[in-house]
Amino acid sequence: MAEQTKKELSITFFEKAEIKCPICGYSFHRETLRTGGGRLNSDRLSDELRRFYKPTEKYGEIHPLIYYVLVCPHCYFAAFEKDFYEVKNKERPELRDGESDRKAALDLIFPGLNFGSERTLKEGIASYYLACASYKFRIPDLAPTIKQGISCLRAAWLLLDLHKKEPGHNYDLLAKCFYQNAARLYRRAVHLESTGKEAFSSVAGLGPDIDKNYGFDGVLYLAGLLEYRYGSRADMRKRISVLEEQRRSVSRVFGMGRSDKNKPKEVLDKARDLYNELGEYISEQTEELNDSDETV
């Protein structure tokens, strides 16, 4: 009876089947989030298309995102599930050689992590960092750039969660760094898609969260939003040019006023709002630059 109660209250379990790392050959068991039983209580959807969850009296606070990247506890190779198993021979040398770099970089942020035990927020954040580091060496057929972008975005979300729990450790500043990387990667992914170098429109897990896949439209919207919020401000003329390009991309989501019943209303509404906000911002910044030119 006590064992049954323990199971009913548990959030995750370790699968019986062993997973063999395709890079180093180490075998381990995957920790999987249990579903059902009222464990996840959906809350609001953020402007960044992140789904929040309300803590429940029975299970407390749950962070489902932390369980969706497979990580080898030995060599720290990491990827989303399907990509973890499908490793090409030409990818292996650099992934093997990158083991020490992955470990050294992670020790600077979160020393002493153990991916063989139950995950916490820190292992969850680290899993996305390691995924980003591993996808750097994956083939274009896997659309590694957008998957790096998603990994950075999710890491930023989880870092903000950790900052709320443990303020004073600069996790919010680290989150900003991941946001900035996400902005760069989303923008590059859209460019690579448009030039046919990395097609991601058919990728099943574009999320960006795990509750719903907003697909190509979600990527276009987020590329614009992330560039607006976290893109470089070093050169305002260049920034305006980039944002004008992003505004055109965002307009493709809602078709410049044409409705599409097949598209999620959440993205359509948010894309329209972003399109208008970008227009106002670009106009304001352009006017300021023109005024400064006249005073020189």
Tab-separated table of C-alpha atoms in Angstrom:
chain	number	residue	atom	x	y	z
A	1	MET	CA	0.000	0.000	0.000
A	2	ALA	CA	2.826	2.389	0.887
A	3	GLU	CA	4.590	1.489	-2.361
A	4	GLN	CA	1.422	2.253	-4.317
A	5	THR	CA	1.087	5.615	-2.611
A	6	LYS	CA	4.704	6.417	-3.401
A	7	LYS	CA	4.116	5.637	-7.066
A	8	GLU	CA	0.931	7.686	-7.166
A	9	LEU	CA	2.770	10.703	-5.741
A	10	SER	CA	5.875	10.355	-7.900
A	11	ILE	CA	6.451	12.728	-10.790
A	12	THR	CA	8.883	10.645	-12.833
A	13	PHE	CA	10.178	7.106	-13.244
A	14	PHE	CA	13.287	5.520	-14.743
A	15	GLU	CA	12.556	3.324	-17.735
A	16	LYS	CA	13.620	-0.322	-17.474
A	17	ALA	CA	15.136	-0.497	-20.946
A	18	GLU	CA	18.724	0.661	-21.137
A	19	ILE	CA	19.852	3.350	-23.557
A	20	LYS	CA	23.287	2.998	-25.119
A	21	CYS	CA	25.073	6.221	-25.958
A	22	PRO	CA	25.965	6.234	-29.675
A	23	ILE	CA	29.105	8.272	-28.978
A	24	CYS	CA	30.829	6.591	-26.035
A	25	GLY	CA	28.823	3.355	-25.635
A	26	TYR	CA	27.813	4.041	-22.032
A	27	SER	CA	24.475	2.500	-20.985
A	28	PHE	CA	21.971	4.338	-18.809
A	29	HIS	CA	18.269	4.568	-17.942
A	30	ARG	CA	16.103	7.473	-19.004
A	31	GLU	CA	14.043	9.436	-16.492
A	32	THR	CA	10.540	10.004	-17.850
A	33	LEU	CA	7.786	12.326	-16.690
A	34	ARG	CA	4.612	10.546	-15.600
A	35	THR	CA	1.420	11.734	-17.260
A	36	GLY	CA	-2.127	11.918	-15.974
A	37	GLY	CA	-3.375	12.025	-12.431
A	38	GLY	CA	-3.607	15.806	-12.444
A	39	ARG	CA	0.160	16.254	-12.359
A	40	LEU	CA	0.159	19.086	-14.897
A	41	ASN	CA	-2.287	21.915	-14.384
A	42	SER	CA	-2.104	24.175	-17.449
A	43	ASP	CA	-1.951	27.922	-16.931
A	44	ARG	CA	-1.347	30.894	-19.230
A	45	LEU	CA	0.592	31.017	-22.499
A	46	SER	CA	3.308	33.686	-22.572
A	47	ASP	CA	4.201	35.995	-25.476
A	48	GLU	CA	7.161	33.670	-26.049
A	49	LEU	CA	4.734	30.745	-26.498
A	50	ARG	CA	5.781	29.193	-23.224
A	51	ARG	CA	3.120	27.238	-21.365
A	52	PHE	CA	3.086	27.822	-17.629
A	53	TYR	CA	1.703	25.294	-15.126
A	54	LYS	CA	0.061	25.905	-11.771
A	55	PRO	CA	1.480	23.995	-8.785
A	56	THR	CA	-0.957	21.460	-7.370
A	57	GLU	CA	-1.542	20.570	-3.746
A	58	LYS	CA	-0.775	16.907	-4.426
A	59	TYR	CA	2.347	17.186	-6.602
A	60	GLY	CA	3.610	20.689	-6.006
A	61	GLU	CA	5.566	22.517	-8.713
A	62	ILE	CA	6.531	20.574	-11.825
A	63	HIS	CA	8.861	21.670	-14.631
A	64	PRO	CA	8.079	19.300	-17.525
A	65	LEU	CA	10.670	20.878	-19.826
A	66	ILE	CA	13.592	19.455	-17.875
A	67	TYR	CA	12.976	15.870	-19.029
A	68	TYR	CA	12.911	16.259	-22.822
A	69	VAL	CA	16.593	16.098	-23.724
A	70	LEU	CA	18.484	12.824	-23.552
A	71	VAL	CA	21.921	13.242	-21.969
A	72	CYS	CA	24.611	10.614	-21.694
A	73	PRO	CA	25.816	10.774	-18.051
A	74	HIS	CA	29.313	9.750	-19.155
A	75	CYS	CA	30.269	11.874	-22.184
A	76	TYR	CA	27.521	14.540	-21.978
A	77	PHE	CA	26.379	14.039	-25.559
A	78	ALA	CA	22.828	15.387	-25.685
A	79	ALA	CA	19.967	15.630	-28.163
A	80	PHE	CA	16.230	15.395	-28.521
A	81	GLU	CA	15.091	11.791	-28.461
A	82	LYS	CA	15.024	10.879	-32.164
A	83	ASP	CA	18.289	12.681	-32.892
A	84	PHE	CA	20.028	10.968	-29.978
A	85	TYR	CA	19.811	7.551	-31.620
A	86	GLU	CA	20.356	8.596	-35.236
A	87	VAL	CA	24.003	9.658	-35.320
A	88	LYS	CA	25.876	9.486	-38.625
A	89	ASN	CA	29.444	8.193	-38.759
A	90	LYS	CA	30.743	11.545	-40.001
A	91	GLU	CA	29.288	13.243	-36.914
A	92	ARG	CA	30.971	10.983	-34.378
A	93	PRO	CA	34.604	12.251	-34.395
A	94	GLU	CA	33.763	15.845	-33.441
A	95	LEU	CA	31.123	14.739	-30.942
A	96	ARG	CA	33.664	12.418	-29.299
A	97	ASP	CA	36.388	15.059	-29.318
A	98	GLY	CA	34.003	17.617	-27.812
A	99	GLU	CA	33.446	15.632	-24.603
A	100	SER	CA	36.066	17.474	-22.542
A	101	ASP	CA	34.860	20.866	-23.779
A	102	ARG	CA	31.248	20.042	-22.890
A	103	LYS	CA	32.224	18.945	-19.404
A	104	ALA	CA	34.570	21.865	-18.751
A	105	ALA	CA	32.036	24.480	-19.882
A	106	LEU	CA	29.247	22.945	-17.835
A	107	ASP	CA	31.410	22.775	-14.700
A	108	LEU	CA	31.799	26.549	-14.861
A	109	ILE	CA	28.031	26.984	-14.542
A	110	PHE	CA	26.792	23.983	-12.579
A	111	PRO	CA	29.623	21.886	-11.121
A	112	GLY	CA	28.889	18.420	-9.798
A	113	LEU	CA	25.736	17.584	-11.728
A	114	ASN	CA	24.629	13.962	-11.976
A	115	PHE	CA	22.571	12.941	-14.986
A	116	GLY	CA	22.186	9.441	-13.609
A	117	SER	CA	19.858	10.579	-10.824
A	118	GLU	CA	16.581	12.504	-10.653
A	119	ARG	CA	16.775	15.805	-12.466
A	120	THR	CA	16.390	19.215	-10.909
A	121	LEU	CA	16.112	22.587	-12.629
A	122	LYS	CA	19.904	22.692	-12.880
A	123	GLU	CA	20.130	19.390	-14.764
A	124	GLY	CA	17.275	20.568	-16.966
A	125	ILE	CA	19.060	23.803	-17.863
A	126	ALA	CA	22.308	21.934	-18.380
A	127	SER	CA	20.617	19.414	-20.685
A	128	TYR	CA	19.625	22.202	-23.073
A	129	TYR	CA	23.091	23.743	-22.933
A	130	LEU	CA	24.591	20.349	-23.782
A	131	ALA	CA	22.057	19.847	-26.579
A	132	CYS	CA	23.069	23.193	-28.050
A	133	ALA	CA	26.745	22.254	-27.791
A	134	SER	CA	26.099	18.864	-29.414
A	135	TYR	CA	23.880	20.110	-32.257
A	136	LYS	CA	26.761	22.343	-33.302
A	137	PHE	CA	28.286	19.244	-34.900
A	138	ARG	CA	25.155	17.658	-36.369
A	139	ILE	CA	24.351	17.385	-40.076
A	140	PRO	CA	22.096	19.960	-41.823
A	141	ASP	CA	19.436	17.307	-42.474
A	142	LEU	CA	18.571	17.427	-38.756
A	143	ALA	CA	17.964	21.194	-38.834
A	144	PRO	CA	20.471	21.696	-36.009
A	145	THR	CA	20.296	25.508	-35.987
A	146	ILE	CA	16.623	25.787	-35.067
A	147	LYS	CA	17.087	23.026	-32.487
A	148	GLN	CA	19.943	25.018	-30.965
A	149	GLY	CA	17.640	28.027	-30.903
A	150	ILE	CA	14.858	26.108	-29.158
A	151	SER	CA	17.381	24.724	-26.667
A	152	CYS	CA	18.681	28.212	-25.828
A	153	LEU	CA	15.152	29.562	-25.460
A	154	ARG	CA	14.096	26.776	-23.106
A	155	ALA	CA	17.315	27.169	-21.108
A	156	ALA	CA	16.523	30.875	-20.685
A	157	TRP	CA	13.030	30.064	-19.431
A	158	LEU	CA	14.339	27.572	-16.891
A	159	LEU	CA	17.085	29.940	-15.749
A	160	LEU	CA	14.435	32.531	-14.917
A	161	ASP	CA	12.592	29.855	-12.929
A	162	LEU	CA	15.812	29.087	-11.067
A	163	HIS	CA	16.440	32.792	-10.476
A	164	LYS	CA	13.085	33.045	-8.680
A	165	LYS	CA	14.071	30.158	-6.426
A	166	GLU	CA	17.699	31.159	-5.902
A	167	PRO	CA	18.103	34.922	-6.407
A	168	GLY	CA	21.524	36.469	-6.071
A	169	HIS	CA	23.395	33.998	-8.298
A	170	ASN	CA	23.067	35.990	-11.541
A	171	TYR	CA	20.895	33.341	-13.161
A	172	ASP	CA	18.807	36.162	-14.645
A	173	LEU	CA	21.894	37.548	-16.385
A	174	LEU	CA	22.735	34.095	-17.689
A	175	ALA	CA	19.161	33.799	-18.949
A	176	LYS	CA	19.676	37.014	-20.923
A	177	CYS	CA	22.746	35.485	-22.582
A	178	PHE	CA	20.710	32.461	-23.631
A	179	TYR	CA	17.940	34.732	-24.912
A	180	GLN	CA	20.469	36.636	-27.012
A	181	ASN	CA	21.811	33.394	-28.441
A	182	ALA	CA	18.266	32.228	-29.135
A	183	ALA	CA	17.566	35.447	-31.059
A	184	ARG	CA	20.684	34.943	-33.177
A	185	LEU	CA	19.931	31.268	-33.828
A	186	TYR	CA	16.257	31.779	-34.686
A	187	ARG	CA	17.199	34.518	-37.139
A	188	ARG	CA	19.881	32.332	-38.730
A	189	ALA	CA	17.545	29.320	-38.880
A	190	VAL	CA	14.960	31.313	-40.851
A	191	HIS	CA	17.705	32.418	-43.262
A	192	LEU	CA	18.966	28.851	-43.703
A	193	GLU	CA	15.400	27.641	-44.308
A	194	SER	CA	14.816	30.336	-46.953
A	195	THR	CA	18.028	29.409	-48.785
A	196	GLY	CA	17.341	25.681	-48.629
A	197	LYS	CA	20.422	24.895	-46.546
A	198	GLU	CA	18.547	23.678	-43.459
A	199	ALA	CA	14.887	22.860	-43.956
A	200	PHE	CA	12.991	22.828	-40.677
A	201	SER	CA	9.374	23.389	-41.767
A	202	SER	CA	8.692	19.646	-41.527
A	203	VAL	CA	10.363	19.179	-38.126
A	204	ALA	CA	7.768	17.786	-35.708
A	205	GLY	CA	9.108	19.389	-32.527
A	206	LEU	CA	9.321	23.116	-33.264
A	207	GLY	CA	7.305	23.862	-30.140
A	208	PRO	CA	8.787	26.003	-28.761
A	209	ASP	CA	7.259	24.381	-25.659
A	210	ILE	CA	6.135	20.778	-25.327
A	211	ASP	CA	2.371	21.278	-25.066
A	212	LYS	CA	1.753	22.365	-28.664
A	213	ASN	CA	3.722	22.600	-31.883
A	214	TYR	CA	3.263	26.046	-33.441
A	215	GLY	CA	5.351	25.012	-36.416
A	216	PHE	CA	6.848	27.316	-39.026
A	217	ASP	CA	4.534	30.192	-38.086
A	218	GLY	CA	5.717	29.967	-34.499
A	219	VAL	CA	9.341	30.160	-35.627
A	220	LEU	CA	8.714	33.250	-37.779
A	221	TYR	CA	6.884	34.949	-34.929
A	222	LEU	CA	9.532	34.097	-32.346
A	223	ALA	CA	12.378	35.128	-34.647
A	224	GLY	CA	10.831	38.580	-34.775
A	225	LEU	CA	9.991	38.771	-31.070
A	226	LEU	CA	13.416	37.593	-29.898
A	227	GLU	CA	15.236	39.949	-32.253
A	228	TYR	CA	13.091	42.832	-30.997
A	229	ARG	CA	13.668	42.048	-27.330
A	230	TYR	CA	17.203	40.674	-27.291
A	231	GLY	CA	18.853	41.599	-30.598
A	232	SER	CA	21.986	43.740	-30.758
A	233	ARG	CA	21.625	47.495	-30.227
A	234	ALA	CA	25.234	48.365	-31.005
A	235	ASP	CA	24.335	49.807	-34.425
A	236	MET	CA	20.820	51.264	-34.469
A	237	ARG	CA	20.705	51.674	-38.236
A	238	LYS	CA	21.525	48.017	-38.687
A	239	ARG	CA	19.024	47.123	-35.964
A	240	ILE	CA	16.261	48.995	-37.755
A	241	SER	CA	17.109	47.238	-41.016
A	242	VAL	CA	17.044	43.840	-39.318
A	243	LEU	CA	13.738	44.587	-37.588
A	244	GLU	CA	12.176	45.733	-40.853
A	245	GLU	CA	13.116	42.357	-42.302
A	246	GLN	CA	11.700	40.575	-39.250
A	247	ARG	CA	8.475	42.603	-39.520
A	248	ARG	CA	8.000	41.394	-43.083
A	249	SER	CA	8.524	37.813	-41.918
A	250	VAL	CA	6.028	38.223	-39.078
A	251	SER	CA	3.440	39.522	-41.555
A	252	ARG	CA	3.624	36.151	-43.322
A	253	VAL	CA	2.131	34.500	-40.236
A	254	PHE	CA	-1.228	36.247	-40.537
A	255	GLY	CA	-1.121	37.044	-44.261
A	256	MET	CA	-1.524	40.794	-43.908
A	257	GLY	CA	-5.115	40.607	-42.710
A	258	ARG	CA	-6.236	37.396	-44.404
A	259	SER	CA	-7.643	34.875	-41.949
A	260	ASP	CA	-6.539	31.262	-41.883
A	261	LYS	CA	-8.718	28.852	-39.933
A	262	ASN	CA	-5.925	26.263	-39.917
A	263	LYS	CA	-3.565	28.503	-37.952
A	264	PRO	CA	-3.668	28.720	-34.148
A	265	LYS	CA	-5.446	31.862	-32.986
A	266	GLU	CA	-2.829	32.402	-30.286
A	267	VAL	CA	-0.057	32.870	-32.845
A	268	LEU	CA	-2.179	34.917	-35.221
A	269	ASP	CA	-3.143	37.383	-32.502
A	270	LYS	CA	0.365	37.637	-31.084
A	271	ALA	CA	1.880	38.051	-34.544
A	272	ARG	CA	-0.493	40.918	-35.379
A	273	ASP	CA	0.351	42.645	-32.097
A	274	LEU	CA	4.084	42.209	-32.700
A	275	TYR	CA	3.776	43.479	-36.285
A	276	ASN	CA	2.111	46.676	-35.062
A	277	GLU	CA	4.553	47.129	-32.182
A	278	LEU	CA	7.532	46.692	-34.502
A	279	GLY	CA	6.089	49.283	-36.855
A	280	GLU	CA	5.766	51.842	-34.065
A	281	TYR	CA	9.253	51.095	-32.718
A	282	ILE	CA	10.885	51.342	-36.154
A	283	SER	CA	9.170	54.666	-36.822
A	284	GLU	CA	10.264	56.093	-33.459
A	285	GLN	CA	13.876	54.973	-33.831
A	286	THR	CA	14.081	56.186	-37.422
A	287	GLU	CA	12.789	59.595	-36.374
A	288	GLU	CA	15.338	59.807	-33.555
A	289	LEU	CA	18.180	58.924	-35.925
A	290	ASN	CA	17.028	61.502	-38.452
A	291	ASP	CA	16.828	64.155	-35.726
A	292	SER	CA	20.351	63.334	-34.535
A	293	ASP	CA	21.651	63.606	-38.111
A	294	GLU	CA	20.162	67.084	-38.456
A	295	THR	CA	21.863	68.321	-35.291
A	296	VAL	CA	25.329	67.210	-36.396
